[in-house]
mmCIF file of C-alpha atoms in Angstrom:
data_model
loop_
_atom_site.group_PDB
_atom_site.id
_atom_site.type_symbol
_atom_site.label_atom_id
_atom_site.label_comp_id
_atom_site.label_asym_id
_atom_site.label_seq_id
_atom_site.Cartn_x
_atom_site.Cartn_y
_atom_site.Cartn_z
ATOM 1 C CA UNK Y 30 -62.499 -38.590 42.227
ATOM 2 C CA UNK Y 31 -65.488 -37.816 40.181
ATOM 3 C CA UNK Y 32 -65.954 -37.207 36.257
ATOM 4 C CA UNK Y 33 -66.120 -33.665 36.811
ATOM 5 C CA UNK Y 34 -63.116 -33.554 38.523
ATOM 6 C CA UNK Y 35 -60.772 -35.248 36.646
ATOM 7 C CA UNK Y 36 -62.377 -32.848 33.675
ATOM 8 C CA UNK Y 37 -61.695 -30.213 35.268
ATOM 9 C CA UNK Y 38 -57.934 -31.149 36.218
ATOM 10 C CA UNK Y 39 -57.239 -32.252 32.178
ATOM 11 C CA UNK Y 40 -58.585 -28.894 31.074
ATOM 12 C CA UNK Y 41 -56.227 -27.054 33.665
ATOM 13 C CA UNK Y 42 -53.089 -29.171 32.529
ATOM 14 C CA UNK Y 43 -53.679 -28.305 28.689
ATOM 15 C CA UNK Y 44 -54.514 -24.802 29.748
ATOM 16 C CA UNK Y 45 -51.173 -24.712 31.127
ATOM 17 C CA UNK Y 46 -48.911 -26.523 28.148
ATOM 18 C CA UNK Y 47 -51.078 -23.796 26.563
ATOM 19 C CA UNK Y 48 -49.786 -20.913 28.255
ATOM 20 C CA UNK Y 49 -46.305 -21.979 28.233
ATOM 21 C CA UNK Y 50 -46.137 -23.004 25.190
ATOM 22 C CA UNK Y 51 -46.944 -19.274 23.801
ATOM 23 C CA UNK Y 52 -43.865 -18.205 25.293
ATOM 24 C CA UNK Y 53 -40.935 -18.209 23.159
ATOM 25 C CA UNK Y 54 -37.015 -18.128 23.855
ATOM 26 C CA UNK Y 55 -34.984 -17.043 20.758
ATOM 27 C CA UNK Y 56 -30.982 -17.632 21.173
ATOM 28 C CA UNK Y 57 -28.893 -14.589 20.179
ATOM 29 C CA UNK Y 58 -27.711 -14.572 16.535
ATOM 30 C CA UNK Y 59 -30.988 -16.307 15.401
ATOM 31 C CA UNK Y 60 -34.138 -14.843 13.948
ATOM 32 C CA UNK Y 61 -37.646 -17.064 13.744
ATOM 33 C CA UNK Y 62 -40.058 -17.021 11.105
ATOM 34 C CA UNK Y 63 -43.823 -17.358 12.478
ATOM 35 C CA UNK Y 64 -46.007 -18.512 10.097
ATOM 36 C CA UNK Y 65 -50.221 -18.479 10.840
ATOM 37 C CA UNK Y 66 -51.984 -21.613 8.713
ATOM 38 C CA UNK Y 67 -48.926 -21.954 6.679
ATOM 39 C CA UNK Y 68 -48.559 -18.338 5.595
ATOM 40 C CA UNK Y 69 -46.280 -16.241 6.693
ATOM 41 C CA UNK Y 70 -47.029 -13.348 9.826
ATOM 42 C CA UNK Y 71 -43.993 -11.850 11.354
ATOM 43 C CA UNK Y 72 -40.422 -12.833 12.806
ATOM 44 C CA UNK Y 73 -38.877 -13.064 16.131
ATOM 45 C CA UNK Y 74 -35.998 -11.481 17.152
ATOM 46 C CA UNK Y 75 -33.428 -12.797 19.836
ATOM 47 C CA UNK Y 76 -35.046 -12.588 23.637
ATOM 48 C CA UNK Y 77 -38.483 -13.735 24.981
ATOM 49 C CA UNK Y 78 -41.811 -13.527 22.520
ATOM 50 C CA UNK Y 79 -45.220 -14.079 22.905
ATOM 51 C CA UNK Y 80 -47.093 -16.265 20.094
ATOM 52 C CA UNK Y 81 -50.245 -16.994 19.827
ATOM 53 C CA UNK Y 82 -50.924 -20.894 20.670
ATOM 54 C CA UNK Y 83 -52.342 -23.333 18.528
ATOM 55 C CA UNK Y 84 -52.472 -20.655 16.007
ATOM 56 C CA UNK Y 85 -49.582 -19.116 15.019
ATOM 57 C CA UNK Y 86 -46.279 -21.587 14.844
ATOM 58 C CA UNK Y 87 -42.401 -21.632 14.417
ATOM 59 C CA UNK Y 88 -41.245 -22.049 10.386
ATOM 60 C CA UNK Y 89 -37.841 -22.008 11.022
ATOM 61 C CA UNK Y 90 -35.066 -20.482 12.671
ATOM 62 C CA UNK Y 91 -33.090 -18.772 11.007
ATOM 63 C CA UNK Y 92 -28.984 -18.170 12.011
ATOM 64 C CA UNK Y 93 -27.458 -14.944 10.939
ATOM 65 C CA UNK Y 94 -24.207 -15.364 12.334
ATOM 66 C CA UNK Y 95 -21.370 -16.205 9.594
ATOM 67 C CA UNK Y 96 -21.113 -19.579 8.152
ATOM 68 C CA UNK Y 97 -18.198 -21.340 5.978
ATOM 69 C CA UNK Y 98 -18.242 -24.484 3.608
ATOM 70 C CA UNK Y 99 -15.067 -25.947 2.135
ATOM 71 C CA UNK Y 100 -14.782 -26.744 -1.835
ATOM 72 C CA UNK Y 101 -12.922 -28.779 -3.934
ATOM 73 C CA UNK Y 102 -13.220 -28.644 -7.478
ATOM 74 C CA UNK Y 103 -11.808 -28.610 -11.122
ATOM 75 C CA UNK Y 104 -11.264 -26.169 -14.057
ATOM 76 C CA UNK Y 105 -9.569 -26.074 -17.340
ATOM 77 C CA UNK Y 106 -7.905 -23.217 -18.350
ATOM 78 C CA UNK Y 107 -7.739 -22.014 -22.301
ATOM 79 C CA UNK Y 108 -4.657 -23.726 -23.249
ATOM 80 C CA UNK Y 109 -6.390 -26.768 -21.829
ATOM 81 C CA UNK Y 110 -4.746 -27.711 -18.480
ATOM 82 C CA UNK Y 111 -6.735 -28.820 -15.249
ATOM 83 C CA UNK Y 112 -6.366 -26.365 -12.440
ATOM 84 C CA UNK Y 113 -7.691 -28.339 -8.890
ATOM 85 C CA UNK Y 114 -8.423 -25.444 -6.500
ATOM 86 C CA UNK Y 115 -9.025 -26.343 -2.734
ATOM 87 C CA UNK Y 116 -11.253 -23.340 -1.234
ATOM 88 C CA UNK Y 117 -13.065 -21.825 1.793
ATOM 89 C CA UNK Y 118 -16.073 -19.844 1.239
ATOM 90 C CA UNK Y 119 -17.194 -17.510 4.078
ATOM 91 C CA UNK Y 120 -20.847 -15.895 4.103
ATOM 92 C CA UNK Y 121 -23.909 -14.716 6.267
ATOM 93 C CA UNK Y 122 -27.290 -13.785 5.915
ATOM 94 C CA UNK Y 123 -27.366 -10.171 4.974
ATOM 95 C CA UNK Y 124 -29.116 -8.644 7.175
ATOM 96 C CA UNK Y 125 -32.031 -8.609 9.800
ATOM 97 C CA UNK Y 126 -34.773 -6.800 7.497
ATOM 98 C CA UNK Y 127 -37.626 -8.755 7.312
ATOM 99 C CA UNK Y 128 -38.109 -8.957 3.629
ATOM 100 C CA UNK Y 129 -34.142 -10.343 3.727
ATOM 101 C CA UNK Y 130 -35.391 -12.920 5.883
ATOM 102 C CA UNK Y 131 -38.589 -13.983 4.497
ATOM 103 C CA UNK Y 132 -35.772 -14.658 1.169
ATOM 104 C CA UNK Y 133 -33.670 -16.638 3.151
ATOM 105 C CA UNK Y 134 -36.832 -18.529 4.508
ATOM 106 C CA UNK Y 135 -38.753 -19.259 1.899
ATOM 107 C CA UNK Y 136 -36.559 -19.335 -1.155
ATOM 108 C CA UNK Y 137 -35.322 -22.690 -0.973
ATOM 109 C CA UNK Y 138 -36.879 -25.861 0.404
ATOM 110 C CA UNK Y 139 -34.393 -26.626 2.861
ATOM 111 C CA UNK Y 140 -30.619 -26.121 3.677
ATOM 112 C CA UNK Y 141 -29.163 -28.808 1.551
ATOM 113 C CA UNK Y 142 -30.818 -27.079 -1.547
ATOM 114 C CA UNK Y 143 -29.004 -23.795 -0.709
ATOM 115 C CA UNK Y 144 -25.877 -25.212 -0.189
ATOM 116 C CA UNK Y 145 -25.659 -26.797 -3.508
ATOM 117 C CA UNK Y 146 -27.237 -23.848 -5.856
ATOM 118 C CA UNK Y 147 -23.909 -21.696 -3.925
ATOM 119 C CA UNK Y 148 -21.202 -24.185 -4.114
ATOM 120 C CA UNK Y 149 -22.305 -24.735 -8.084
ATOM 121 C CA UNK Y 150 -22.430 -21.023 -8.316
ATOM 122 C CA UNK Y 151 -19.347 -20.142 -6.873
ATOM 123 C CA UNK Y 152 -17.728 -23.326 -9.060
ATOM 124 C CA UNK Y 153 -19.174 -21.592 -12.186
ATOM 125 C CA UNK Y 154 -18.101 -18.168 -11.764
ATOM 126 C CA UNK Y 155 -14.720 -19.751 -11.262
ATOM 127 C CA UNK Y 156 -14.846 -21.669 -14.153
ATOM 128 C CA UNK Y 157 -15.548 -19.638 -16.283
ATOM 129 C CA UNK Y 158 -13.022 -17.205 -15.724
ATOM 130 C CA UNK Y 159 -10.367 -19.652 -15.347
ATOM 131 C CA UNK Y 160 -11.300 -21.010 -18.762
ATOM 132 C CA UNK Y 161 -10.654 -17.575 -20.057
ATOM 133 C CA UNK Y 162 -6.901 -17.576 -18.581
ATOM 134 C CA UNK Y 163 -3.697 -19.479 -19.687
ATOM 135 C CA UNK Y 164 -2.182 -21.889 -16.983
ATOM 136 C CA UNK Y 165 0.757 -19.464 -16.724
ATOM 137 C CA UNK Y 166 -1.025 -16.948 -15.507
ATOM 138 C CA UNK Y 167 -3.943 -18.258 -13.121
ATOM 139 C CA UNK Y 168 -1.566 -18.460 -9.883
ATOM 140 C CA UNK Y 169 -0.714 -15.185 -9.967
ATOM 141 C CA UNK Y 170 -3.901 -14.059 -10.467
ATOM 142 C CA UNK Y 171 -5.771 -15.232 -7.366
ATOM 143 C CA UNK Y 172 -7.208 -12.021 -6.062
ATOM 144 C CA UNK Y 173 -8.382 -11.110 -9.271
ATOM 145 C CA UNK Y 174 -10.431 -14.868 -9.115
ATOM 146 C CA UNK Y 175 -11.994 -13.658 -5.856
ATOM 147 C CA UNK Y 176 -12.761 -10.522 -6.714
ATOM 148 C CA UNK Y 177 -14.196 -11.328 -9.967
ATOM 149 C CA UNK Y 178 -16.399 -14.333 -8.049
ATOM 150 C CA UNK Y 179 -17.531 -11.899 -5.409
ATOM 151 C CA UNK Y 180 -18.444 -9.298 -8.122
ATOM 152 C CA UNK Y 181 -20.723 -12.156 -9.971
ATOM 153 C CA UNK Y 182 -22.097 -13.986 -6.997
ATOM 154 C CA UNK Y 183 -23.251 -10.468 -4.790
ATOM 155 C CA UNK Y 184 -26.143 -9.311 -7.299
ATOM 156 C CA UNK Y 185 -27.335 -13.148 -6.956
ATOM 157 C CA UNK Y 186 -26.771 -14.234 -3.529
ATOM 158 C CA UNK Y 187 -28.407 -10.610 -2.158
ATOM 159 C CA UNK Y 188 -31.511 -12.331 -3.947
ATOM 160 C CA UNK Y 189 -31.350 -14.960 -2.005
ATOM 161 C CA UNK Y 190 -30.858 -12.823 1.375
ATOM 162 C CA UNK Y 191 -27.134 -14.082 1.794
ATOM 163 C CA UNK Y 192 -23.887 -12.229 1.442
ATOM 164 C CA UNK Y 193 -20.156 -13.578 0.236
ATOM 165 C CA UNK Y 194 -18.294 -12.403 3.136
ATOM 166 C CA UNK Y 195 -14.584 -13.867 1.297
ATOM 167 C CA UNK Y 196 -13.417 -16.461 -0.839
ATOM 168 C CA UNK Y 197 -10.111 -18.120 0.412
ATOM 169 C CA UNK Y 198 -8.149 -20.100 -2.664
ATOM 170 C CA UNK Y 199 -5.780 -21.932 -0.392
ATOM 171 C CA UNK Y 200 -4.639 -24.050 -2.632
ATOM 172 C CA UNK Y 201 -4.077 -24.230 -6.727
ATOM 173 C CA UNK Y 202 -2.761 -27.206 -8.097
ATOM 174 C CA UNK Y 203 -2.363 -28.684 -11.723
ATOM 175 C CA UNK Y 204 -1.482 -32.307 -13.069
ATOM 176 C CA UNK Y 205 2.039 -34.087 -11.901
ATOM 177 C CA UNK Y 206 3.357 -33.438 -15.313
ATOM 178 C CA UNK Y 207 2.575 -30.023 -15.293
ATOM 179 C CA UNK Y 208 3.784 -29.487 -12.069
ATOM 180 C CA UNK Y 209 7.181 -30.759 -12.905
ATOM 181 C CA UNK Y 210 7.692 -29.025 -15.872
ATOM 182 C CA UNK Y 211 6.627 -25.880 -14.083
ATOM 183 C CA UNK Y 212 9.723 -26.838 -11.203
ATOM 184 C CA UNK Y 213 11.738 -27.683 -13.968
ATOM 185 C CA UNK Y 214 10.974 -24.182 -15.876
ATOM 186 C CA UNK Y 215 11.715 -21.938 -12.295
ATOM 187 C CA UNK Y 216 14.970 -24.123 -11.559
ATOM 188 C CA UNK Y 217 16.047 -23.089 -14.801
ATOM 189 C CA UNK Y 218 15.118 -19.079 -14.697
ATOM 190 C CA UNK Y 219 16.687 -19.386 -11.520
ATOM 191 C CA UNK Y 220 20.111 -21.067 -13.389
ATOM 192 C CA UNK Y 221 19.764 -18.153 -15.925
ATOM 193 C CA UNK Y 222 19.605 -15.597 -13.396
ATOM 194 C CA UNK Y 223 22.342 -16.973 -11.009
ATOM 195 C CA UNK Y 224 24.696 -17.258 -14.921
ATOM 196 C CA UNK Y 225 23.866 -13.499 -15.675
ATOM 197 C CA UNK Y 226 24.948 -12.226 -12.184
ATOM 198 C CA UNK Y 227 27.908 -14.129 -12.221
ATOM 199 C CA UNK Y 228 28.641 -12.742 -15.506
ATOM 200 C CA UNK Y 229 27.922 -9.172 -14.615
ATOM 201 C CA UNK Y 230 29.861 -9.512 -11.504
ATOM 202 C CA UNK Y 231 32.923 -10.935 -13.700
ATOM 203 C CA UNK Y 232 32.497 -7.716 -16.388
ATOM 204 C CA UNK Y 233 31.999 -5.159 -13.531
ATOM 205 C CA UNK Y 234 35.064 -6.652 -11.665
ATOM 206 C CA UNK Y 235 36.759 -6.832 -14.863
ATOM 207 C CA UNK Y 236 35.936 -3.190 -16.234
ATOM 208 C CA UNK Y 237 37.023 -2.162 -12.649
ATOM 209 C CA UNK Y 238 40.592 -3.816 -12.902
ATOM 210 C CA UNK Y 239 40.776 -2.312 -16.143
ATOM 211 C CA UNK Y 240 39.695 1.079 -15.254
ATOM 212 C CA UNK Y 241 42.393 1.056 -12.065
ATOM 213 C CA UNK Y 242 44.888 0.440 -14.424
ATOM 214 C CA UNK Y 243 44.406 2.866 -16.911
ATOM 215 C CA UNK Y 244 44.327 5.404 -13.897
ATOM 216 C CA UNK Y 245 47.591 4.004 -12.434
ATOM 217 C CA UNK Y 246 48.874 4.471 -15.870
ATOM 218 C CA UNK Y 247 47.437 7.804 -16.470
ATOM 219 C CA UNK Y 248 48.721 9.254 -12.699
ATOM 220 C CA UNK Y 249 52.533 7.570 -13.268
ATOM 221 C CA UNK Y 250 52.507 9.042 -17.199
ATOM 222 C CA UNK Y 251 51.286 12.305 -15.311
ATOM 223 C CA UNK Y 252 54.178 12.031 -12.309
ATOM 224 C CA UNK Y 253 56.977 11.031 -15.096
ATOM 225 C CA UNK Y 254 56.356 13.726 -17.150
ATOM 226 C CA UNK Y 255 56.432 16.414 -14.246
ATOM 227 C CA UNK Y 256 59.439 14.672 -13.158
ATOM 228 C CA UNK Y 257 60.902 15.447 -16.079
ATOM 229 C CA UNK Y 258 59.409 19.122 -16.483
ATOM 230 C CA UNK Y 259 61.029 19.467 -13.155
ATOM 231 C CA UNK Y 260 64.444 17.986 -13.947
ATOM 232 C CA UNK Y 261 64.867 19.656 -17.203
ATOM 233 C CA UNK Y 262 64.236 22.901 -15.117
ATOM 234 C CA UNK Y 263 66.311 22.115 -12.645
ATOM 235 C CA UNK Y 264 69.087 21.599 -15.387
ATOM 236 C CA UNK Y 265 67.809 25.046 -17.055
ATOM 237 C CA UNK Y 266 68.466 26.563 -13.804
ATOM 238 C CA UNK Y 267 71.694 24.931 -12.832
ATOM 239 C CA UNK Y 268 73.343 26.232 -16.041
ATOM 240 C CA UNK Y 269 71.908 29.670 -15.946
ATOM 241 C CA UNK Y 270 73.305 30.268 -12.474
ATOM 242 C CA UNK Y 271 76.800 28.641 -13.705
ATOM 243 C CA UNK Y 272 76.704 31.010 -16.608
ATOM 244 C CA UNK Y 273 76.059 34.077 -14.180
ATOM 245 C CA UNK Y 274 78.923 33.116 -11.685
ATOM 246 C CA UNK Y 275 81.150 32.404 -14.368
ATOM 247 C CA UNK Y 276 79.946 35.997 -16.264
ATOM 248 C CA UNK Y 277 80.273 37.651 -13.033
ATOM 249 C CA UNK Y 278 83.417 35.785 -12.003
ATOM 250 C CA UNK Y 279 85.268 36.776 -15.747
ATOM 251 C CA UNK Y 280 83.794 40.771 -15.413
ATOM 252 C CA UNK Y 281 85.556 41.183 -11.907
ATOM 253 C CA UNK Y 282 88.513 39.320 -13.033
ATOM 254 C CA UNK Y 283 89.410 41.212 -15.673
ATOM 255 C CA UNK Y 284 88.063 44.669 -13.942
ATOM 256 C CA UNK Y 285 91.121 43.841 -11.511
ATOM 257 C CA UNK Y 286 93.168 42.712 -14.894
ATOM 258 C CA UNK Y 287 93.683 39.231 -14.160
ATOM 259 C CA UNK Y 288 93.607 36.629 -16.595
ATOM 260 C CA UNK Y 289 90.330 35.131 -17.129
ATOM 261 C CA UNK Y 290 92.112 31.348 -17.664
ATOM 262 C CA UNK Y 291 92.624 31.153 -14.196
ATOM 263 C CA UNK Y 292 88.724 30.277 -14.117
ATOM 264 C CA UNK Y 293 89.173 27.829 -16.516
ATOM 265 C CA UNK Y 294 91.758 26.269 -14.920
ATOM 266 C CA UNK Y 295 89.730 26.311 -11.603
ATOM 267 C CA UNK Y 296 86.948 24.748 -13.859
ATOM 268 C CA UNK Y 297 89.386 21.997 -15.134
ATOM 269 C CA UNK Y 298 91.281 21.218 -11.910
ATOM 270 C CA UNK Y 299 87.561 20.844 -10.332
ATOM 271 C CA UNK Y 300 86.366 18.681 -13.016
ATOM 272 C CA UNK Y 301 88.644 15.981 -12.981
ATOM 273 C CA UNK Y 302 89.027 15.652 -9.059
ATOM 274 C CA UNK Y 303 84.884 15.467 -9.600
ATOM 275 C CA UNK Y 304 85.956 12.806 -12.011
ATOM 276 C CA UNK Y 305 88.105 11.022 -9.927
ATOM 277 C CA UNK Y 306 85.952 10.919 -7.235
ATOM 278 C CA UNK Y 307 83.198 9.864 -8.640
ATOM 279 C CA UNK Y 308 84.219 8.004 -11.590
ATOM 280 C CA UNK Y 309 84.810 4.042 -11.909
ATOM 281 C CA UNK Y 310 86.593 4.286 -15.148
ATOM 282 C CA UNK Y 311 90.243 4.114 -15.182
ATOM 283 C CA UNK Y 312 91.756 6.824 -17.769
ATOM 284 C CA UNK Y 313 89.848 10.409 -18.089
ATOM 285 C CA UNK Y 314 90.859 12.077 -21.096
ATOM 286 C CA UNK Y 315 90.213 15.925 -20.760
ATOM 287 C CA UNK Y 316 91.399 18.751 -23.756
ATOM 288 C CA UNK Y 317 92.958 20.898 -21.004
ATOM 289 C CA UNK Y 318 94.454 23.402 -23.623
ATOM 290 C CA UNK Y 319 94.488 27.374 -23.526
ATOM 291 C CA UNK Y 320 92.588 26.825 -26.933
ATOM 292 C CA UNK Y 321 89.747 25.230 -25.518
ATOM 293 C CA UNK Y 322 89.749 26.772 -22.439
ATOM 294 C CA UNK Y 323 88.964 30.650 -24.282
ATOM 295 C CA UNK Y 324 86.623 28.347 -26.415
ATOM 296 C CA UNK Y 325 84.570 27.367 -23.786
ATOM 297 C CA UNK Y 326 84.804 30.870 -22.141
ATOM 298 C CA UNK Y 327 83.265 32.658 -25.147
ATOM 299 C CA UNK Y 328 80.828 30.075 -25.331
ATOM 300 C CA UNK Y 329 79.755 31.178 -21.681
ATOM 301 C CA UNK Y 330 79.591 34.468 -22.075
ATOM 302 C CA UNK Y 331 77.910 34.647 -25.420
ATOM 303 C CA UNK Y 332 74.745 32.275 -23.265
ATOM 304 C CA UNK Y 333 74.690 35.051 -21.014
ATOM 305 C CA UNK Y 334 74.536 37.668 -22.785
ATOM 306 C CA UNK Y 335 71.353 35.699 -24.742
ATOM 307 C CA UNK Y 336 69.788 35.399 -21.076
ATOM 308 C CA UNK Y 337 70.842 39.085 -20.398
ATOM 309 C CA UNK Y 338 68.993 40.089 -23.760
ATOM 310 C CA UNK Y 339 65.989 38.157 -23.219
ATOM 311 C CA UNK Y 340 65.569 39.066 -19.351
ATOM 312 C CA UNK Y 341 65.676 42.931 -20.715
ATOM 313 C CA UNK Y 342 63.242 42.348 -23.564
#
């Protein structure tokens, strides 16, 4: 083979690394920067691209799909206690623009650099509000911590073309000693709380009881004294109508001029078999005299003709 030949073979080999080399793949979720004598000329987006060889050349590639670190680091809240939070910190490049991505390119030296300016950034903003909080109150204020991060780190991190997608705080610790006392403080809410139901169940179940027997008390006084109403009218009632039959009984009597002491001796004779019927005594002593007999007759009659009076009236 002669010198011109092989020169000619060597030119058509570089002329093809050449030609394939100014062809350029770019995966999908990844932008390149293209830089011409170290400045910077344009970016490609995801597909196939055409640069110019030996002139223009790849920077960097850039991803723009979301990334996450992990943190672990310490804080002291203002009544001086150390709060260890364990947390997961998700963010992305904020958009495809090109001046976004010329930020993300060329505002750091490398990716290690980036890394730690957002990890001590994030740390900060979380310090310093936790230093601002008693220990009391920084686990139940977790979301505020994240949204008061996110609301520090956004002006800064769009700066540097990036974007805090969330901050996860999955866990908040404190010292052993603080940790037990804490236990040792919700045990004993939790002994308070169980004592002061119990007690309220004993003075609701007690002011029940109490209250049923007032109302028993109140519904038998009520009962008894209707009872009684009822008996003392039923005595009213028995006596009025034993007055009438007797007044009626003594009028027809002596309208057929009979003597009226037959009645009382019916009265009498009735009494004492009542008596002896019904009685567990053994000697009944009755005044069965005419005497008492006209006595109790005019007694009779003069309480009907009081009923008689008042019925008119």
């Amino acid at each position: 083979m002669s010198p011109a030949s092989l020169i000619v073979y060597v030119l058509v080999f570089f002329l093809i690394i050449i030609i394939l080399s100014s062809f350029v793949t770019v995966k999908q979720g990844t932008i390149v920067v293209i830089t011409v004598f170290g400045k910077y000329r344009r970016i490609l987006t995801p597909g196939l691209n055409f640069k110019i060889p030996l002139i223009e050349n790849i920077y960097s590639k850039i991803s723009i799909q979301n990334r996450s670190v992990e943190l672990e680091f310490q804080a002291v809240t203002f009544d001086q206690a150390n709060v260890y939070f364990k947390a997961m910190l998700l963010y992305s490049v904020l958009d495809q623009q090109e001046e976004t991505i010329k930020n993300v390119a060329f505002k750091f030296v490398d990716e290690r650099n980036l890394m730690q300016a957002l990890i001590r950034t994030v740390e900060g903003s979380i310090r310093a509000f936790v230093a601002t909080k008693r220990q009391s109150e920084v686990l139940i204020l977790r979301r505020d911590i994240v949204e008061h991060v996110k609301e520090q780190l956004d002006t800064i991190l769009e700066g540097w073309g990036y974007h805090l997608q969330d901050l996860q705080l999955n866990d908040i610790t404190f010292d052993d000693v603080i940790m037990k006392s804490m236990s040792q403080v919700v045990a004993s809410n939790n002994l308070k709380a169980a004592a002061e139901n119990e007690g309220q169940a004993l003075l609701i179940t007690k002011t029940k009881a109490a209250e049923a027997d007032g109302n028993a008390i109140k519904i038998s006084a009520e009962a008894e004294r209707q009872a009684a109403q009822l008996r003392g009218q039923g005595i009213a009632l028995f006596r009025e109508e034993v007055a009438k039959g007797m007044t009626s009984a003594a009028k027809e009597m002596q309208t057929a001029n009979m003597d009226t002491s037959v009645i009382l001796f019916t009265m009498w004779t009735e009494s004492i078999k009542h008596f002896s019927e019904n009685s567990k005594g053994n000697v009944i002593f009755l005044d069965g005299s005419s005497d008492a007999m006209q006595r109790t007759m005019k007694e009779m009659m003069a309480l009907n003709q009081l009923h008689t009076d008042a019925v008119k009236k």
